[in-house]
Structure formats: C-alpha cells, structure tokens
XYZ file of C-alpha atoms in Angstrom:
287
model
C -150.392 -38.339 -88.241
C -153.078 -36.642 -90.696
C -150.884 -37.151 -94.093
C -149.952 -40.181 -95.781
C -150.308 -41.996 -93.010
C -154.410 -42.072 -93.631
C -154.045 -43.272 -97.427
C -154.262 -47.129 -96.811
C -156.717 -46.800 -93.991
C -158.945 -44.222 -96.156
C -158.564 -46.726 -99.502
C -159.926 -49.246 -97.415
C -162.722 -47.959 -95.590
C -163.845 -46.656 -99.252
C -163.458 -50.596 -100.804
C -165.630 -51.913 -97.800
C -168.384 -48.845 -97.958
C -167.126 -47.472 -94.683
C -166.906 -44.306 -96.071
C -168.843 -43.360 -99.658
C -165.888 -42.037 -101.789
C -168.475 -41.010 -104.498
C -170.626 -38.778 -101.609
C -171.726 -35.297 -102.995
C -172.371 -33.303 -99.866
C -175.561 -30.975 -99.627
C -175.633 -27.385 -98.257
C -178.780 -25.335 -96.846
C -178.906 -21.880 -95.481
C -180.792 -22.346 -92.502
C -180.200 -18.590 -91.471
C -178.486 -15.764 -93.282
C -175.649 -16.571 -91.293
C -175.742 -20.542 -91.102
C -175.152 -22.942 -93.066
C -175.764 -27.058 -92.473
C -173.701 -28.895 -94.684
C -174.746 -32.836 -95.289
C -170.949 -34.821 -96.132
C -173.656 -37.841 -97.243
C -171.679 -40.266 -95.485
C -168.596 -39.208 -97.712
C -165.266 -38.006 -96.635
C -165.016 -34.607 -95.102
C -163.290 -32.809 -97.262
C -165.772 -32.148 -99.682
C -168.105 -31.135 -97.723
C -165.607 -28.675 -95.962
C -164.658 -27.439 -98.838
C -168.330 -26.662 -99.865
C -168.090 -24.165 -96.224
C -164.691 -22.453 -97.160
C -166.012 -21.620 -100.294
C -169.585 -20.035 -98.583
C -168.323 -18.633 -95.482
C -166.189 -15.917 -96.456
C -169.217 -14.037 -98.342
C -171.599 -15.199 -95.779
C -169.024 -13.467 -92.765
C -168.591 -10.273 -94.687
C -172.241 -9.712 -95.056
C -173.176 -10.321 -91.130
C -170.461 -9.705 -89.675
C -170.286 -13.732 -88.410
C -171.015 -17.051 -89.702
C -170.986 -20.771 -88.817
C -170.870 -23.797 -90.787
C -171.679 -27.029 -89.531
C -171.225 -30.346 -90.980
C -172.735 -33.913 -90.525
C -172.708 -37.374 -91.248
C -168.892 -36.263 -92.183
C -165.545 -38.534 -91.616
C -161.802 -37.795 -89.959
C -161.591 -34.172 -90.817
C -157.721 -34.011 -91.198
C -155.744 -30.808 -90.468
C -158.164 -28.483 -88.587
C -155.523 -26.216 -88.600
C -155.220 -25.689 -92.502
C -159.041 -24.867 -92.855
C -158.666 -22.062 -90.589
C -155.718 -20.568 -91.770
C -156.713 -20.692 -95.183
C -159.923 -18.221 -93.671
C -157.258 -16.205 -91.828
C -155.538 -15.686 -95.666
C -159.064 -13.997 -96.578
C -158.614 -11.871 -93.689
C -161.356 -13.399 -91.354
C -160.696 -14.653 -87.770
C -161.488 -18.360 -87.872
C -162.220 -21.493 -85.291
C -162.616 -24.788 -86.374
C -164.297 -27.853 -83.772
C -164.239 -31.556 -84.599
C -165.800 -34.505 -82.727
C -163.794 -37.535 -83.311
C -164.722 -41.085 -82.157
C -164.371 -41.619 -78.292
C -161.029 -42.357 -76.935
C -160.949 -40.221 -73.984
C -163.044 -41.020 -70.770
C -164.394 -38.110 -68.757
C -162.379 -37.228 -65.324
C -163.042 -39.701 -62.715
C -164.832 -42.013 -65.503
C -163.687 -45.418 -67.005
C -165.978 -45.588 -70.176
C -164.053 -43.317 -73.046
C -166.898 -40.844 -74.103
C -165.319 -37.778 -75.938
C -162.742 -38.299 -78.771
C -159.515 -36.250 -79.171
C -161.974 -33.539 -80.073
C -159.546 -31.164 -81.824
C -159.456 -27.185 -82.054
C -157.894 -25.326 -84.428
C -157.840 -21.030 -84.358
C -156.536 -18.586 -87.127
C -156.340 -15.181 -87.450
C -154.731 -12.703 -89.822
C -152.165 -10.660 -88.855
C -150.784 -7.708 -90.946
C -148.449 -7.733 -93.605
C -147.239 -11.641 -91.920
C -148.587 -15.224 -91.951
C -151.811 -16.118 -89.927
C -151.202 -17.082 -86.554
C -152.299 -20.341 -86.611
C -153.286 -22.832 -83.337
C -153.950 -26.124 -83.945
C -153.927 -28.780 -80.970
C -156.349 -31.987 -79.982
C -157.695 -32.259 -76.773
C -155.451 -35.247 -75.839
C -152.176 -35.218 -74.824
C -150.870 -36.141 -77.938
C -153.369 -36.759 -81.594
C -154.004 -39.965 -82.279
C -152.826 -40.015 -85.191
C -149.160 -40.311 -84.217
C -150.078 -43.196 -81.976
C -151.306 -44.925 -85.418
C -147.806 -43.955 -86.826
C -146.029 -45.708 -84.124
C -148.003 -48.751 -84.373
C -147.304 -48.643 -88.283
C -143.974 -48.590 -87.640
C -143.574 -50.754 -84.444
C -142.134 -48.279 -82.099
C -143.003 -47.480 -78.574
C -144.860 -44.229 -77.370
C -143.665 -42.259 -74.513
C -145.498 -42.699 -71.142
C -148.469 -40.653 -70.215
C -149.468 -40.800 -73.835
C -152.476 -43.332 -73.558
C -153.494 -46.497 -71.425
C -154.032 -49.990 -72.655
C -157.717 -51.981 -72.992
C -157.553 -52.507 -68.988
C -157.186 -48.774 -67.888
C -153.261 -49.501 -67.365
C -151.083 -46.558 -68.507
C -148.998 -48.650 -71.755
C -145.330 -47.483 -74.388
C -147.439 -49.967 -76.479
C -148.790 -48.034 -79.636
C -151.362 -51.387 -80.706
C -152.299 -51.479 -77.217
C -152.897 -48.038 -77.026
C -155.072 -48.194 -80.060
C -157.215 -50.567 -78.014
C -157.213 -48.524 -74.569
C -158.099 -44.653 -74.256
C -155.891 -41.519 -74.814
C -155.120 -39.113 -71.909
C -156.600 -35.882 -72.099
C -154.131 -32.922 -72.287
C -153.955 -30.855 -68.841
C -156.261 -33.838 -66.763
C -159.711 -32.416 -65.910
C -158.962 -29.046 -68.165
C -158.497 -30.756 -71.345
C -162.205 -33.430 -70.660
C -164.001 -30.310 -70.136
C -162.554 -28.885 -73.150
C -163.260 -32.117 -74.740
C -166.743 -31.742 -73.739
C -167.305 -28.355 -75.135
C -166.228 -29.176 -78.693
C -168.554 -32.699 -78.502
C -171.591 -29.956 -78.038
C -170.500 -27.645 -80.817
C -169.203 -30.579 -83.388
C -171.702 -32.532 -82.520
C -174.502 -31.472 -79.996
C -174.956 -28.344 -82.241
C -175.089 -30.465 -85.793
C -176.929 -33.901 -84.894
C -173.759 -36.007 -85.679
C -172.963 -38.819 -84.062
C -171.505 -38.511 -80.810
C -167.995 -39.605 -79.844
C -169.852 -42.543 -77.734
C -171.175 -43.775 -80.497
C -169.098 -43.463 -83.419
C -167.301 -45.966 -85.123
C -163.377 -46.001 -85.384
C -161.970 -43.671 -87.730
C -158.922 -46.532 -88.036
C -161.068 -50.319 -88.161
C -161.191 -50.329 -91.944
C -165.087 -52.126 -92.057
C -168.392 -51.041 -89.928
C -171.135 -48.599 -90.294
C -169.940 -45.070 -91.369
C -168.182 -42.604 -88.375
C -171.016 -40.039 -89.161
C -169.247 -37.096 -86.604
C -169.486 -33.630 -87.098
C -167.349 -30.067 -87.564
C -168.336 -26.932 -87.119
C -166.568 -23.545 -88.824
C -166.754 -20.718 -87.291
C -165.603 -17.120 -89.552
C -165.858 -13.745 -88.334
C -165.050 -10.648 -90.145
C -162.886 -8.099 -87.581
C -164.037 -4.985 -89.791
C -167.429 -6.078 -88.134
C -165.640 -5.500 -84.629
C -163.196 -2.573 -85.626
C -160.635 -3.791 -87.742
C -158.510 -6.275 -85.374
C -155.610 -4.052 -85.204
C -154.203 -5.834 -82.106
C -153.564 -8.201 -83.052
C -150.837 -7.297 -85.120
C -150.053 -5.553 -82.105
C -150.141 -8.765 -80.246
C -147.845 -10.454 -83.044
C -145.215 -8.265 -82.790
C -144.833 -8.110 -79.186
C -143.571 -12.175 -80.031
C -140.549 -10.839 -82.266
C -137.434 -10.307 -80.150
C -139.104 -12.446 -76.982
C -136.836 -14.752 -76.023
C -137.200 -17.869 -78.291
C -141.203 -17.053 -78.421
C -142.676 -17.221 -82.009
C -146.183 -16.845 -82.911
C -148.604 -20.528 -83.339
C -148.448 -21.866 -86.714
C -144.986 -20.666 -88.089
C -143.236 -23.801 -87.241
C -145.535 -25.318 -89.496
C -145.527 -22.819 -91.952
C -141.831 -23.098 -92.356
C -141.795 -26.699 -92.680
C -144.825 -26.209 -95.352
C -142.433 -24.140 -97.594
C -139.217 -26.359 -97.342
C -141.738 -29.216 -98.257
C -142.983 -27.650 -101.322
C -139.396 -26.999 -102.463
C -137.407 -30.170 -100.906
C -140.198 -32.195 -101.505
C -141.362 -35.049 -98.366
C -139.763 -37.779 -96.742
C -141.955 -40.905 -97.156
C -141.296 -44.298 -94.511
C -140.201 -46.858 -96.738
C -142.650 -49.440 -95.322
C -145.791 -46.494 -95.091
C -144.476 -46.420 -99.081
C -144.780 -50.004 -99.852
C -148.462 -49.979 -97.909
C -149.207 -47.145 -100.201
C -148.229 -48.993 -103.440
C -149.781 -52.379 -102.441
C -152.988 -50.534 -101.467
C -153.174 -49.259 -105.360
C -152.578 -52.807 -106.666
C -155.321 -53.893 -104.897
C-alpha cells in the first residue's frame, strides 16, 4: 500500500506540478525544543528527513522534542520514521493528517483522513517495538492496490459515493473509509487532525486534495514527530521488562517484528513485484 504501489501515482503528480519534486524544505527552531519544518510543497520525505536528522540532538539536550511539518505530501511508512528514532534509543510517535475519507460518527460529510499513528520504542539488546496502524479500518492504500489490480475488498472496509457499504475497490475510492473501532477510531482520528494539522497550519483533511487524483492544487497536510529521550525520565527499563513478558505468551509477539522479519527476508530474497504494477512502473519511465 505505501511501496511501489505510489511510483506511477507520485511520477505523475510531479509531471503535472501536483507535487514539486525539486522542493528544498526549510527548517526553523522556533523553541529549543521545536522545530517547524516547511516541505515547500515537495514530497515529504525530505523534509522528514531534515527532522530525523535534528531531533535526536534536539531530544537529548531537553529531554523532549517535536517536529512538525507543513505544506508536506503522503508521508509513507509512519512506522519506519519512528523506529529508525527507537534505533537511536529515543521513544518516538509519529501523527499524519491525510486527505478526508472518513466522516465523523453520526456525520455524512468525510472530514478526517485515515490519520495514521505510528509509536517506537527501544527495547534492550532486541529490535524496537514498533506500532504502526491508520485510523481506518484498513489504510487506504491497500484499497488503491485492489483497484490496481481489479479485485474486490472485504466488507466493512469502506462505503461507496452514496454512503452504501461496497467489495468495490474504485467505488470505494470514491465513497469514505470506515473508521477502525466506530466512534473510538473518529475521535482518534480527530486527535491526530489537531496535532498533524491543527498544531502545524497544514491543510486540514476537509480540505485537502487527493493524495491519488494525479492533477490539482498541492495536498499541503501536515506530520508531526514527536522524540523523547527515557534517560530524561529514568532510563525506560520497563520496558524491556514489558518486552519480555511477550516471549513464551502464547502466540503473542511484540508490534513491529512481523515486519521486521519480512524486512530482512526482503533484503536477502529480494521483492515480489505484480506483473501489471511492473509494466505501470516501466511505462511511467518511458513517458
């Protein structure tokens, strides 16, 4: 949903001026312990980037320290930003508003977007535990996939244009998603529009543009990063207490390792591309 899926969409939102592939983002300290990043309209990775590489230092010194980005782009992976803090040793949270695609509970008019949140923190001598998760019941990006593709979603995934609950992925691109645990999962949804956007002056969900229509003014949301340094707090060691309490529990295992496991096989199997997401891929750089 957030790999190679984005390539053709991404190439094309760059050829129509969607998105400014050139963008050099802009940092300022606005307090020893913020940082407001400016993506310029660009994608968001650079401008990420620019807070991975300023928020360790910045956490260390006071203890805690935000980043937050605007005028940024589809953000990706939440989940690898995080745990890539986690590696430094820092307990990280990541927020991302994404264009709206989820209506409030008891509302018809979509207003948040899948709003994801990811979470990291180190754990002794082990991987990060890692939580990554949108606020829908499902990210969007795999309904994209299916469309791609032509296959049906489950049920309870998303409803169609009319409000109708819909197996049809294009029709579910046109309709709203359904937010993960009803009510819960809006409010949730709600929070992270206030800190990704609300806190940053990005656009909000309401107003932003689709990440997927590949022409139309730029998405301009927002992210914020969130680091925190547990000698500030006394070390963390819980949570490797916490960890280990997962080994030996039933067929528990900690957030992330799934992931973490398929991440290694990857680098040394390599990936398994769809043919057709291939040939979109290889007509995109002939264009």
């Amino acid at each position: 949903g957030h790999g190679m899926v984005r390539v053709p969409v991404y190439a094309g939102q760059a050829r129509t001026g969607k998105v400014d592939g050139h963008a050099t983002p802009g940092a300022t300290l606005t307090r020893p312990g913020a940082l407001m990043i400016d993506a310029a309209h660009g994608f968001a990775y650079p401008a990420l980037e620019l807070a991975m590489s300023n928020l360790p230092g910045m956490a260390r010194a006071q203890g805690i320290a935000v980043a937050g980005v605007n005028r940024s782009h589809h953000a990706g992976v939440a989940g690898w930003f995080v745990e890539r803090l986690a590696q430094d040793g820092l307990v990280a949270m990541m927020f991302a508003n994404t264009p709206a695609a989820m209506a409030p509970t008891g509302g018809r008019q979509a207003l948040f977007g899948t709003n994801p949140i990811a979470f990291a923190a180190p754990v002794a001598d082990e991987l990060p535990m890692v939580v990554d998760l949108s606020l829908s019941t499902v990210a969007r990006g795999k309904i994209l996939a299916a469309a791609q593709k032509g296959e049906p979603i489950p049920e309870g995934w998303a409803t169609d244009a009319n409000g109708s609950p819909t197996t049809d992925a294009q029709a579910a691109l046109g309709g709203t998603m359904q937010p993960m645990g009803g009510a819960k999962g809006a409010a949730l949804a709600l929070m992270v529009e206030v800190l990704a956007a609300g806190l940053t002056g990005a656009t909000l969900a309401a107003d932003a543009p689709d990440f997927f229509a590949p022409d139309g003014p730029p998405p301009g949301t927002g992210q914020l990063l969130l680091a925190i340094d547990p000698e500030a707090l006394g070390g963390g060691a819980r949570i490797a207490e916490l960890a280990a309490m997962f080994a030996g529990n039933g067929e528990a295992r900690l957030p992330g390792r799934r992931r973490q496991r398929l991440s290694d096989a990857a680098r040394t199997d390599g990936l398994e591309i769809d043919k057709e997401l291939l040939r979109k891929i290889e007509a995109t750089g002939q264009d």
